[in-house]
Structures are given as C-alpha cells and as structure tokens.
Tab-separated table of C-alpha atoms in Angstrom:
chain	number	residue	atom	x	y	z
A	107	MET	CA	0.000	0.000	0.000
A	108	SER	CA	1.337	3.472	-0.836
A	109	ASP	CA	0.441	7.141	-0.933
A	110	GLN	CA	1.001	9.028	-4.192
A	111	ILE	CA	3.009	12.261	-4.073
A	112	GLN	CA	2.888	14.677	-7.015
A	113	LEU	CA	4.755	17.984	-6.892
A	114	GLU	CA	6.074	20.525	-9.347
A	115	ALA	CA	7.969	23.806	-9.193
A	116	GLN	CA	9.912	26.049	-11.557
A	117	VAL	CA	13.560	26.825	-10.872
A	118	SER	CA	13.789	30.484	-9.910
A	119	ASN	CA	16.647	32.854	-10.740
A	120	ASP	CA	18.110	32.665	-7.236
A	121	LEU	CA	18.749	28.958	-7.804
A	122	ILE	CA	20.701	29.386	-11.046
A	123	GLY	CA	23.996	27.510	-10.814
A	124	LYS	CA	22.899	25.467	-7.801
A	125	ARG	CA	23.229	21.700	-7.656
A	126	LEU	CA	19.952	19.881	-8.191
A	127	ASP	CA	19.940	18.383	-4.684
A	128	GLN	CA	20.524	21.834	-3.154
A	129	ALA	CA	17.838	23.473	-5.283
A	130	VAL	CA	15.079	20.946	-4.596
A	131	ALA	CA	15.643	21.343	-0.848
A	132	LYS	CA	14.577	24.979	-1.377
A	133	LEU	CA	11.769	24.165	-3.817
A	134	PHE	CA	10.207	21.435	-1.668
A	135	PRO	CA	11.075	22.329	1.965
A	136	ASP	CA	8.337	20.079	3.365
A	137	TYR	CA	10.407	17.002	2.514
A	138	SER	CA	13.714	15.934	4.001
A	139	ARG	CA	16.954	16.137	2.042
A	140	SER	CA	17.428	12.380	2.267
A	141	ARG	CA	13.953	11.742	0.831
A	142	LEU	CA	14.555	14.192	-2.009
A	143	GLN	CA	17.927	12.576	-2.714
A	144	GLY	CA	16.194	9.230	-2.954
A	145	TRP	CA	13.655	10.562	-5.432
A	146	ILE	CA	16.429	12.032	-7.599
A	147	LYS	CA	18.337	8.758	-7.626
A	148	ASP	CA	15.337	6.513	-8.377
A	149	GLY	CA	14.031	8.795	-11.135
A	150	SER	CA	10.883	9.919	-9.316
A	151	LEU	CA	12.145	13.515	-9.533
A	152	THR	CA	12.737	14.856	-13.035
A	153	VAL	CA	13.948	18.132	-14.575
A	154	ASP	CA	12.099	19.084	-17.771
A	155	GLY	CA	11.125	15.443	-18.017
A	156	ALA	CA	14.689	14.138	-17.759
A	157	ILE	CA	16.394	12.226	-14.945
A	158	LYS	CA	19.378	14.142	-13.565
A	159	ARG	CA	22.136	13.463	-11.056
A	160	PRO	CA	22.132	15.192	-7.640
A	161	ARG	CA	25.269	17.164	-8.579
A	162	ASP	CA	23.964	18.441	-11.922
A	163	LYS	CA	23.748	22.249	-12.094
A	164	LEU	CA	20.568	24.167	-12.923
A	165	PHE	CA	20.297	27.065	-15.398
A	166	GLY	CA	17.008	28.599	-14.289
A	167	GLY	CA	13.479	28.192	-15.613
A	168	GLU	CA	13.458	24.359	-15.598
A	169	LEU	CA	10.320	22.567	-14.457
A	170	VAL	CA	11.017	20.142	-11.646
A	171	LYS	CA	8.425	17.426	-11.096
A	172	VAL	CA	8.041	14.713	-8.482
A	173	ASP	CA	5.876	11.681	-9.106
A	174	ALA	CA	6.613	9.323	-6.236
A	175	GLU	CA	5.064	6.847	-3.857
A	176	LEU	CA	5.380	6.951	-0.105
A	177	GLU	CA	5.220	3.500	1.391
A	178	VAL	CA	2.498	3.178	3.984
A	179	ILE	CA	3.222	1.036	7.031
A	180	GLU	CA	1.202	-2.128	6.654
A	181	ASP	CA	3.409	-4.890	8.038
A	182	HIS	CA	2.763	-3.697	11.586
A	183	LYS	CA	-0.664	-4.040	13.127
A	184	ALA	CA	-2.577	-1.431	15.083
A	185	GLU	CA	-2.964	-2.377	18.737
A	186	ASP	CA	-5.188	-0.846	21.404
A	187	ILE	CA	-2.402	0.022	23.834
A	188	PRO	CA	-3.114	2.869	26.300
A	189	LEU	CA	-1.132	6.045	25.692
A	190	ASP	CA	-0.417	8.758	28.252
A	191	ILE	CA	-0.985	11.716	25.922
A	192	VAL	CA	0.412	14.984	27.256
A	193	TYR	CA	-0.476	17.078	24.184
A	194	GLU	CA	-2.030	16.524	20.778
A	195	ASP	CA	-3.121	18.611	17.787
A	196	ASP	CA	-3.358	18.020	14.029
A	197	HIS	CA	0.424	18.111	13.625
A	198	ILE	CA	2.149	16.546	16.628
A	199	LEU	CA	1.540	14.190	19.509
A	200	VAL	CA	3.493	14.292	22.781
A	201	VAL	CA	3.398	11.174	24.936
A	202	ASN	CA	4.742	10.240	28.352
A	203	LYS	CA	6.253	6.815	27.710
A	204	PRO	CA	6.144	4.268	30.534
A	205	ALA	CA	8.915	1.850	31.431
A	206	GLY	CA	8.782	-1.434	29.521
A	207	LEU	CA	7.267	-0.004	26.330
A	208	VAL	CA	9.440	-0.562	23.259
A	209	VAL	CA	9.259	2.363	20.828
A	210	HIS	CA	9.659	0.592	17.476
A	211	PRO	CA	9.200	-3.082	16.495
A	212	ALA	CA	12.428	-5.081	16.374
A	213	VAL	CA	13.628	-8.638	16.783
A	214	GLY	CA	11.994	-9.986	19.918
A	215	HIS	CA	9.509	-7.121	20.087
A	216	ARG	CA	7.360	-7.304	16.963
A	217	ASP	CA	4.161	-6.307	18.752
A	218	GLY	CA	3.125	-4.288	21.767
A	219	THR	CA	5.234	-1.252	20.839
A	220	LEU	CA	4.599	2.475	20.776
A	221	LEU	CA	4.382	2.274	16.981
A	222	ASN	CA	1.572	-0.296	17.226
A	223	ALA	CA	-0.232	1.968	19.689
A	224	LEU	CA	0.147	4.999	17.408
A	225	LEU	CA	-1.325	3.107	14.454
A	226	HIS	CA	-4.424	2.385	16.543
A	227	HIS	CA	-4.722	5.857	18.037
A	228	HIS	CA	-4.313	7.704	14.715
A	229	PRO	CA	-4.549	5.341	11.697
A	230	ASP	CA	-3.499	8.070	9.214
A	231	ILE	CA	-0.061	8.113	10.840
A	232	ALA	CA	0.672	4.987	8.794
A	233	GLN	CA	1.325	7.362	5.882
A	234	VAL	CA	4.191	9.014	7.763
A	235	PRO	CA	7.556	7.173	7.709
A	236	ARG	CA	8.184	5.225	10.938
A	237	ALA	CA	4.677	6.253	12.034
A	238	GLY	CA	5.982	9.717	12.821
A	239	ILE	CA	8.597	8.586	15.337
A	240	VAL	CA	11.530	11.003	15.095
A	241	HIS	CA	13.483	10.097	18.252
A	242	ARG	CA	13.455	7.205	20.660
A	243	LEU	CA	13.745	6.291	24.309
A	244	ASP	CA	15.149	2.974	25.485
A	245	MET	CA	12.558	0.402	26.523
A	246	ASP	CA	13.090	1.018	30.246
A	247	THR	CA	13.559	4.785	30.042
A	248	THR	CA	10.439	6.789	30.837
A	249	GLY	CA	9.252	10.226	29.808
A	250	LEU	CA	8.469	12.610	27.000
A	251	MET	CA	8.552	11.869	23.288
A	252	VAL	CA	7.195	13.890	20.381
A	253	VAL	CA	5.639	12.144	17.379
A	254	ALA	CA	4.882	13.775	14.012
A	255	LYS	CA	1.388	13.246	12.614
A	256	THR	CA	2.288	14.570	9.135
A	257	ILE	CA	5.269	14.346	6.816
A	258	ILE	CA	5.685	18.133	6.989
A	259	ALA	CA	5.846	18.034	10.785
A	260	GLN	CA	8.250	15.106	10.692
A	261	THR	CA	10.652	16.927	8.368
A	262	GLU	CA	10.633	19.996	10.617
A	263	LEU	CA	11.164	17.997	13.817
A	264	VAL	CA	14.035	16.005	12.290
A	265	ASP	CA	15.650	19.299	11.264
A	266	GLN	CA	15.354	20.549	14.853
A	267	LEU	CA	17.038	17.414	16.146
A	268	GLN	CA	19.836	17.819	13.649
A	269	ASP	CA	20.412	21.535	14.281
A	270	ARG	CA	20.058	20.959	18.056
A	271	SER	CA	17.250	23.464	18.511
A	272	MET	CA	15.058	20.828	20.196
A	273	GLY	CA	15.672	20.771	23.934
A	274	ARG	CA	15.586	17.468	25.841
A	275	GLU	CA	16.243	17.302	29.570
A	276	TYR	CA	16.418	14.178	31.704
A	277	GLU	CA	16.646	13.276	35.372
A	278	ALA	CA	18.704	10.348	36.599
A	279	ILE	CA	20.061	8.787	39.765
A	280	VAL	CA	23.658	7.640	39.490
A	281	ASN	CA	25.890	5.509	41.674
A	282	GLY	CA	28.490	7.573	43.488
A	283	VAL	CA	28.530	11.076	44.947
A	284	MET	CA	29.399	13.733	42.386
A	285	THR	CA	31.254	16.870	43.429
A	286	GLY	CA	29.666	19.099	40.793
A	287	GLY	CA	28.090	19.338	37.383
A	288	GLY	CA	29.938	19.118	34.113
A	289	LEU	CA	30.095	18.158	30.484
A	290	VAL	CA	30.903	14.883	28.757
A	291	ASP	CA	32.083	15.409	25.180
A	292	GLU	CA	33.170	11.954	24.027
A	293	PRO	CA	32.507	10.303	20.645
A	294	MET	CA	30.437	7.130	20.619
A	295	GLY	CA	30.080	4.042	18.479
A	296	ARG	CA	29.292	0.344	18.638
A	297	HIS	CA	31.270	-1.616	21.245
A	298	SER	CA	34.097	-3.552	19.570
A	299	LYS	CA	33.317	-6.858	21.307
A	300	HIS	CA	29.752	-6.629	22.644
A	301	ARG	CA	27.660	-5.610	19.654
A	302	GLN	CA	24.506	-4.993	21.678
A	303	LYS	CA	26.355	-2.253	23.585
A	304	MET	CA	27.515	1.231	22.676
A	305	ALA	CA	30.773	2.708	23.945
A	306	VAL	CA	33.033	5.738	23.951
A	307	VAL	CA	35.341	5.102	20.999
A	308	GLY	CA	38.274	6.943	19.497
A	309	VAL	CA	36.654	7.346	16.094
A	310	GLY	CA	32.918	7.654	16.596
A	311	LYS	CA	30.003	10.036	16.214
A	312	GLU	CA	30.017	13.244	18.215
A	313	ALA	CA	28.167	12.909	21.527
A	314	VAL	CA	27.734	15.740	24.049
A	315	THR	CA	25.962	15.483	27.418
A	316	HIS	CA	25.614	18.262	30.013
A	317	TYR	CA	24.770	17.412	33.627
A	318	ARG	CA	24.156	19.294	36.862
A	319	LEU	CA	23.544	18.239	40.428
A	320	LEU	CA	20.061	18.276	41.933
A	321	LYS	CA	20.862	16.523	45.205
A	322	LYS	CA	23.827	14.735	46.699
A	323	LEU	CA	22.841	11.558	48.526
A	324	ARG	CA	24.896	9.327	50.807
A	325	ALA	CA	26.157	7.024	48.056
A	326	HIS	CA	24.284	8.354	45.013
A	327	THR	CA	23.531	11.601	43.178
A	328	HIS	CA	20.288	12.890	41.700
A	329	ILE	CA	21.161	14.790	38.506
A	330	ARG	CA	19.583	16.684	35.618
A	331	LEU	CA	20.995	16.157	32.128
A	332	LYS	CA	20.652	17.959	28.817
A	333	LEU	CA	21.503	16.417	25.463
A	334	GLU	CA	23.133	18.228	22.579
A	335	THR	CA	23.224	15.038	20.508
A	336	GLY	CA	21.028	11.954	20.579
A	337	ARG	CA	23.189	8.853	20.245
A	338	THR	CA	21.865	5.441	21.230
A	339	HIS	CA	22.267	4.930	25.021
A	340	GLN	CA	24.133	8.252	25.180
A	341	ILE	CA	23.417	9.208	28.798
A	342	ARG	CA	23.953	5.667	30.051
A	343	VAL	CA	27.290	5.319	28.252
A	344	HIS	CA	28.581	8.783	29.156
A	345	MET	CA	27.733	8.448	32.857
A	346	ALA	CA	29.332	4.996	33.028
A	347	HIS	CA	32.380	6.393	31.218
A	348	ILE	CA	32.976	8.964	33.973
A	349	ASN	CA	32.408	6.244	36.619
A	350	TYR	CA	28.928	7.328	37.694
A	351	PRO	CA	26.720	4.646	36.099
A	352	LEU	CA	22.964	4.898	36.398
A	353	VAL	CA	21.274	3.034	39.220
A	354	GLY	CA	19.614	-0.125	37.896
A	355	ASP	CA	21.392	-0.107	34.535
A	356	GLN	CA	21.696	-3.786	33.679
A	357	LEU	CA	23.876	-3.157	30.610
A	358	TYR	CA	26.311	-0.455	31.673
A	359	GLY	CA	26.053	-0.405	35.465
A	360	GLY	CA	28.711	-2.979	36.231
A	361	ARG	CA	28.582	-5.304	39.218
A	362	PHE	CA	25.752	-4.556	41.647
A	363	ARG	CA	27.017	-3.183	44.962
A	364	LEU	CA	25.225	-2.009	48.082
A	365	PRO	CA	26.530	0.976	50.057
A	366	LYS	CA	27.638	0.322	53.619
A	367	GLY	CA	25.081	0.776	56.374
A	368	CYS	CA	21.984	0.348	54.199
A	369	SER	CA	18.600	0.001	55.837
A	370	ASP	CA	16.540	-3.058	54.957
A	371	GLU	CA	14.194	-0.810	52.972
A	372	MET	CA	17.056	0.670	50.982
A	373	ILE	CA	18.513	-2.771	50.249
A	374	ASP	CA	15.135	-4.024	49.066
A	375	THR	CA	14.492	-0.921	46.928
A	376	LEU	CA	17.884	-1.005	45.217
A	377	ARG	CA	17.762	-4.757	44.592
A	378	ASN	CA	14.321	-4.528	43.018
A	379	PHE	CA	14.960	-1.481	40.826
A	380	LYS	CA	15.652	-3.460	37.665
A	381	ARG	CA	15.797	-0.663	35.096
A	382	GLN	CA	18.025	2.344	34.538
A	383	ALA	CA	16.927	5.285	36.703
A	384	LEU	CA	16.447	7.636	33.761
A	385	HIS	CA	13.449	9.829	32.935
A	386	ALA	CA	12.907	12.244	30.008
A	387	LYS	CA	11.589	15.069	32.167
A	388	LYS	CA	11.289	18.060	29.824
A	389	LEU	CA	10.829	18.556	26.081
A	390	GLU	CA	11.095	21.901	24.279
A	391	LEU	CA	10.678	22.501	20.554
A	392	TRP	CA	9.492	24.926	17.901
A	393	HIS	CA	5.996	23.900	16.862
A	394	PRO	CA	6.255	22.716	13.234
A	395	HIS	CA	3.031	24.495	12.217
A	396	THR	CA	2.778	27.654	14.352
A	397	GLY	CA	6.497	28.293	14.781
A	398	GLU	CA	5.978	28.954	18.506
A	399	LEU	CA	8.405	27.709	21.129
A	400	VAL	CA	6.508	25.163	23.216
A	401	SER	CA	7.542	22.946	26.109
A	402	TRP	CA	6.213	20.229	28.387
A	403	GLU	CA	7.402	18.759	31.679
A	404	VAL	CA	6.149	15.625	33.450
A	405	ASP	CA	6.525	14.223	36.946
A	406	LEU	CA	8.879	11.405	37.802
A	407	PRO	CA	7.223	7.969	37.528
A	408	ASP	CA	6.208	6.289	40.782
A	409	ASP	CA	9.068	3.778	40.922
A	410	PHE	CA	11.689	6.472	40.290
A	411	GLN	CA	10.119	8.749	42.920
A	412	LYS	CA	10.014	5.910	45.460
A	413	LEU	CA	13.704	5.165	44.838
A	414	LEU	CA	14.568	8.827	45.317
A	415	ASP	CA	12.482	9.081	48.507
A	416	VAL	CA	14.223	6.040	50.012
A	417	LEU	CA	17.670	7.443	49.190
A	418	VAL	CA	16.766	10.818	50.706
A	419	GLU	CA	15.438	9.099	53.851
A	420	ASP	CA	18.753	7.258	54.070
A	421	VAL	CA	20.595	10.599	54.133
A	422	ASP	CA	18.267	11.963	56.805
A	423	ALA	CA	18.739	8.839	58.956
A	424	ALA	CA	22.522	9.094	58.662
A	425	ASP	CA	22.398	12.771	59.702
A	426	GLU	CA	20.347	11.911	62.786
A	427	GLU	CA	22.976	9.401	63.901
A	428	ILE	CA	25.736	12.006	63.849
C-alpha cells in the first residue's frame, strides 16, 4: 500500500547555478533532504522530463516534477495500547512513555510497541515514515517523546534534532557522589566486542551530554541532564564512562554493589529497581506548524520517585545518627 506524491515547481533565478539536490531542498522544503535525494536517484524527480544526477547544475526556468510513492506502514498491526498523551493537535503528539514499552518493532519485540499503539490511536499516521517517530527512548527509560502526525511536521522535527534546537532534559540517579556538574564530550560508536552495547570510541560520532547536580545523597547523586546530541544509550554510556553509572542499569552499570550501612528498605528498593533510573523530564521545541516555542514537563514515575524518597530518607537517617 502506498500514498502518491505529485509535486512541481519552476527553478527560480536565485537557484541558477545550484546543484539539483541543493535546489530541490529549497523548492520542496516540506520534505527531508534524504527523501529528495532518494527521489532524484530513483528517477521519481525529473527536470524538464529528464532524470538528472544530484550534482547536476541548474540554469534557471526548468520545471522540476516529483511523481513518487510513499510506502504506507502495513506490516505492523494497530494495537489498542493505552497512551499517556500529554499534548495533541493536528500536527504533533506528545506522549509520556512508561517503562517497559518498546518504541519501534524489532527482533523480539514485533508487537506491543509504541508504533503499534500509534497506528491504533491515529490510523493516518501509517502514511508518515516510521509512524511519525523522530526520536526514541530505550525500553526502560520513561518520559516525553514527540511524534509527528504529518510528513511536513516530521521533516521539521528532524531538522530541529539535527540543528540541536530541540531541547531534551532528563533526570537520573547515578551511583556515586558527584562533586559538581559538568560536560561529557566523548565520541560514541558500537562496542568492539559486545555488539549490543555502545561505547566511547576513538573514532565515533560526536556525543555531548551536560549534567548538573540536583541533590547529593549518601552514596548516590540525583542529577539533571541535557543532550546536545542523541546517540543510542548516550546518557547511560557517558555516565558509566565517567564512573557514575545509572542506578539499575543492567547493561552499563557494572557489578551490583550495596553501600555500607543500608537500611533493609534501601537494600530491598535497590535490589528490586531493575531498570536504569532515567526519565525524560522536559521537552522543548518549535511547533512545526505555528512556529511557537513550546515545552512540556512531566513528573517522575512512581518507581523512580520511590527510589529517590528512600535514598533521601537514608541521608536523613545518617544525619540523625551524627
């Protein structure tokens, strides 16, 4: 199943001498550069009826036409999965993702994902690539995600991610007591031996994470983080790299250790917190239709808040003993 796209535009004088791929990005700004490149290469985009190469120069006055098909998602089924919708209009959808919900179908998780839920909630989103999903959260990370309901909105949101104008802030609890906030600017790539893991590597993609202290605890720290880039597992890898791995992180946390002098409640809480203590707390972006700067912030999930409360009580109890 597919959706037919038909476009046309005339090359204006300000585009004379430009490469075709550069010019069509100006002529058809509602579509991503990668999509337009694909249409040029497969012949769906023509210039005066002829197929051209992306690097071919334009002389002005040519008629550029697109006659293409957008594949509609049909190999994934719609499923009636409850969504915690924070905001919705005709262009975007903002959800508060719970722990345990996989964002996109993959090996081992073909059903029961956010994508399946989106297809049920808004069937027309099947016409948007990846059902409008422009960024992801790990299965056990909670918090805010924005989803595009139209191709135009998706293109704009992807651009914001790439130019770093979309703001994403997280809260986490890490093992160890930090002395202050800071910045981790370390490139990342696939781990050389464990392919399911990411790692800081010498030659990798740029990855930048800012962090600041919210509260020092007896053996942990509650922190707020802001991403400049959005690499897979970025916060988890960067915090582990500086020796402050996230509480509960089964992949990057290392060997489980209990601080000395733990109460029974603290031991039980830490042992049973089986996911990384990471929550996408705040999301800020430029609305793809109105152009307004909009933001949302959500509370910590119950299990995260309980963990934090127990760790704070542990500090208070230690202070009373002094």
